[in-house]
Amino acid sequence: MGILEPIDDTSCLLHLGADSPWSLTWMISSLDTDFTVTGPPELIEAVRTLGRRCTAAVTP
């Protein structure tokens, strides 16, 4: 479960909690939308790692 906080007409802030940064990474990457991670540092690193892995998976 999360809490959505409106920012403007086209964006919002999603507050989430989970047992690990990897759980949060899975949750937010499964939302079919663009997103920006603002913290914490552990979550930012988990998202970067997933991005590298996904890029490597489709790069010949």
PDB file of C-alpha atoms in Angstrom, residues 28-53:
ATOM      1  CA  ILE A  28       7.672   0.821  -8.653  1.00  0.00           C
ATOM      2  CA  SER A  29       9.093  -0.788 -11.792  1.00  0.00           C
ATOM      3  CA  SER A  30       5.904  -2.829 -12.195  1.00  0.00           C
ATOM      4  CA  LEU A  31       3.817   0.361 -12.407  1.00  0.00           C
ATOM      5  CA  ASP A  32       3.328   0.999 -16.103  1.00  0.00           C
ATOM      6  CA  THR A  33       4.458   4.634 -15.909  1.00  0.00           C
ATOM      7  CA  ASP A  34       7.564   6.801 -15.851  1.00  0.00           C
ATOM      8  CA  PHE A  35       8.933   7.631 -12.412  1.00  0.00           C
ATOM      9  CA  THR A  36      11.724   9.435 -10.591  1.00  0.00           C
ATOM     10  CA  VAL A  37      13.264   8.061  -7.398  1.00  0.00           C
ATOM     11  CA  THR A  38      14.298  10.759  -4.917  1.00  0.00           C
ATOM     12  CA  GLY A  39      15.575   8.535  -2.124  1.00  0.00           C
ATOM     13  CA  PRO A  40      16.698   6.931   0.038  1.00  0.00           C
ATOM     14  CA  PRO A  41      20.181   6.202  -1.351  1.00  0.00           C
ATOM     15  CA  GLU A  42      19.693   2.423  -1.021  1.00  0.00           C
ATOM     16  CA  LEU A  43      16.614   2.573  -3.247  1.00  0.00           C
ATOM     17  CA  ILE A  44      18.363   4.765  -5.801  1.00  0.00           C
ATOM     18  CA  GLU A  45      21.214   2.233  -6.026  1.00  0.00           C
ATOM     19  CA  ALA A  46      18.803  -0.714  -6.346  1.00  0.00           C
ATOM     20  CA  VAL A  47      16.989   1.029  -9.225  1.00  0.00           C
ATOM     21  CA  ARG A  48      20.319   1.818 -10.922  1.00  0.00           C
ATOM     22  CA  THR A  49      21.397  -1.816 -10.576  1.00  0.00           C
ATOM     23  CA  LEU A  50      18.124  -3.050 -12.058  1.00  0.00           C
ATOM     24  CA  GLY A  51      18.503  -0.572 -14.917  1.00  0.00           C
ATOM     25  CA  ARG A  52      21.987  -1.882 -15.710  1.00  0.00           C
ATOM     26  CA  ARG A  53      20.763  -5.484 -15.598  1.00  0.00           C
TER      27      ARG A  53
END
